[in-house]
Amino acid sequence: MEPVRTCVGCRARAPRSALLRVVSIDSILVPDERATMPGRGAWVHKTPACVDTALRRRAFVRALRVSGPLDAQTLENRLNGYGNKVNGSK
């Protein structure tokens, strides 16, 4: 039986494999693809809608227990596909 996590954006429960773990490193939201990075993590669906909702509701700040604003540019680039390009491939 696979573990179940709750998306911080839409608050729906889903299997761990359907969600993306996000951690905060120096106030930057970083996607944790393998879910092995140390520290607290927040789980979110891999959709821009859930990420936008979580950012608007400040859910990442609460879930990760950090103070101040978080930079979500790295996370948004990953969701838009920029993180998947390697060596100039299209």
mmCIF file of C-alpha atoms in Angstrom:
data_model
loop_
_atom_site.group_PDB
_atom_site.id
_atom_site.type_symbol
_atom_site.label_atom_id
_atom_site.label_comp_id
_atom_site.label_asym_id
_atom_site.label_seq_id
_atom_site.Cartn_x
_atom_site.Cartn_y
_atom_site.Cartn_z
ATOM 1 C CA MET A 1 0.000 0.000 0.000
ATOM 2 C CA GLU A 2 1.481 3.313 -1.123
ATOM 3 C CA PRO A 3 1.695 6.245 1.330
ATOM 4 C CA VAL A 4 -0.871 9.024 0.934
ATOM 5 C CA ARG A 5 -0.014 12.728 1.159
ATOM 6 C CA THR A 6 -2.095 15.925 1.022
ATOM 7 C CA CYS A 7 -1.533 18.560 -1.665
ATOM 8 C CA VAL A 8 -0.910 21.974 -0.063
ATOM 9 C CA GLY A 9 -2.603 23.643 -3.041
ATOM 10 C CA CYS A 10 -5.956 21.916 -3.475
ATOM 11 C CA ARG A 11 -5.904 20.047 -0.122
ATOM 12 C CA ALA A 12 -6.815 16.769 -1.871
ATOM 13 C CA ARG A 13 -5.257 13.512 -0.694
ATOM 14 C CA ALA A 14 -3.312 11.559 -3.298
ATOM 15 C CA PRO A 15 -0.706 8.787 -3.506
ATOM 16 C CA ARG A 16 2.830 9.972 -2.931
ATOM 17 C CA SER A 17 3.801 9.108 -6.526
ATOM 18 C CA ALA A 18 1.209 11.563 -7.904
ATOM 19 C CA LEU A 19 2.628 14.519 -5.970
ATOM 20 C CA LEU A 20 5.840 16.538 -6.076
ATOM 21 C CA ARG A 21 7.786 17.168 -2.860
ATOM 22 C CA VAL A 22 9.049 20.726 -2.451
ATOM 23 C CA VAL A 23 11.668 21.903 0.059
ATOM 24 C CA SER A 24 12.983 25.344 0.971
ATOM 25 C CA ILE A 25 16.704 26.040 0.634
ATOM 26 C CA ASP A 26 17.721 29.596 1.586
ATOM 27 C CA SER A 27 14.149 30.881 0.975
ATOM 28 C CA ILE A 28 14.007 29.301 -2.494
ATOM 29 C CA LEU A 29 11.411 26.631 -3.271
ATOM 30 C CA VAL A 30 13.231 23.667 -4.806
ATOM 31 C CA PRO A 31 11.496 20.615 -6.301
ATOM 32 C CA ASP A 32 12.686 17.381 -4.689
ATOM 33 C CA GLU A 33 12.156 14.865 -7.501
ATOM 34 C CA ARG A 34 13.419 11.843 -5.564
ATOM 35 C CA ALA A 35 11.918 12.946 -2.222
ATOM 36 C CA THR A 36 15.255 12.412 -0.475
ATOM 37 C CA MET A 37 16.408 15.936 0.393
ATOM 38 C CA PRO A 38 16.746 16.658 4.111
ATOM 39 C CA GLY A 39 14.357 18.884 6.021
ATOM 40 C CA ARG A 40 10.653 19.526 5.966
ATOM 41 C CA GLY A 41 8.838 19.040 2.712
ATOM 42 C CA ALA A 42 5.522 20.136 1.274
ATOM 43 C CA TRP A 43 3.639 18.027 -1.237
ATOM 44 C CA VAL A 44 1.836 19.528 -4.238
ATOM 45 C CA HIS A 45 0.304 18.252 -7.480
ATOM 46 C CA LYS A 46 2.541 18.760 -10.519
ATOM 47 C CA THR A 47 0.110 21.292 -12.020
ATOM 48 C CA PRO A 48 0.483 25.072 -12.277
ATOM 49 C CA ALA A 49 -3.026 25.480 -10.818
ATOM 50 C CA CYS A 50 -2.146 23.742 -7.531
ATOM 51 C CA VAL A 51 1.200 25.541 -7.249
ATOM 52 C CA ASP A 52 -0.450 28.934 -7.901
ATOM 53 C CA THR A 53 -3.124 28.205 -5.310
ATOM 54 C CA ALA A 54 -0.514 27.187 -2.748
ATOM 55 C CA LEU A 55 1.519 30.342 -3.394
ATOM 56 C CA ARG A 56 -1.555 32.583 -3.199
ATOM 57 C CA ARG A 57 -2.666 30.985 0.097
ATOM 58 C CA ARG A 58 0.917 31.066 1.492
ATOM 59 C CA ALA A 59 0.587 27.318 2.063
ATOM 60 C CA PHE A 60 4.279 26.643 1.392
ATOM 61 C CA VAL A 61 5.287 29.095 4.128
ATOM 62 C CA ARG A 62 3.039 27.344 6.653
ATOM 63 C CA ALA A 63 3.841 23.778 5.589
ATOM 64 C CA LEU A 64 7.601 24.338 5.531
ATOM 65 C CA ARG A 65 7.516 26.423 8.734
ATOM 66 C CA VAL A 66 9.624 29.250 7.344
ATOM 67 C CA SER A 67 9.234 32.977 7.822
ATOM 68 C CA GLY A 68 9.253 35.579 5.093
ATOM 69 C CA PRO A 69 8.575 35.294 1.378
ATOM 70 C CA LEU A 70 9.748 32.352 -0.693
ATOM 71 C CA ASP A 71 11.153 32.540 -4.219
ATOM 72 C CA ALA A 72 9.143 30.179 -6.425
ATOM 73 C CA GLN A 73 10.969 30.815 -9.721
ATOM 74 C CA THR A 74 12.850 27.480 -9.668
ATOM 75 C CA LEU A 75 9.647 25.560 -8.997
ATOM 76 C CA GLU A 76 7.718 27.411 -11.717
ATOM 77 C CA ASN A 77 10.525 26.804 -14.240
ATOM 78 C CA ARG A 78 10.433 23.074 -13.470
ATOM 79 C CA LEU A 79 6.660 22.944 -13.990
ATOM 80 C CA ASN A 80 6.933 24.865 -17.265
ATOM 81 C CA GLY A 81 9.397 22.279 -18.589
ATOM 82 C CA TYR A 82 12.632 24.263 -18.405
ATOM 83 C CA GLY A 83 14.096 21.752 -15.965
ATOM 84 C CA ASN A 84 13.633 18.905 -18.442
ATOM 85 C CA LYS A 85 15.833 20.343 -21.209
ATOM 86 C CA VAL A 86 19.374 19.000 -21.336
ATOM 87 C CA ASN A 87 22.264 20.249 -23.500
ATOM 88 C CA GLY A 88 20.104 22.538 -25.630
ATOM 89 C CA SER A 89 17.554 19.899 -26.620
ATOM 90 C CA LYS A 90 14.108 21.101 -27.657
#
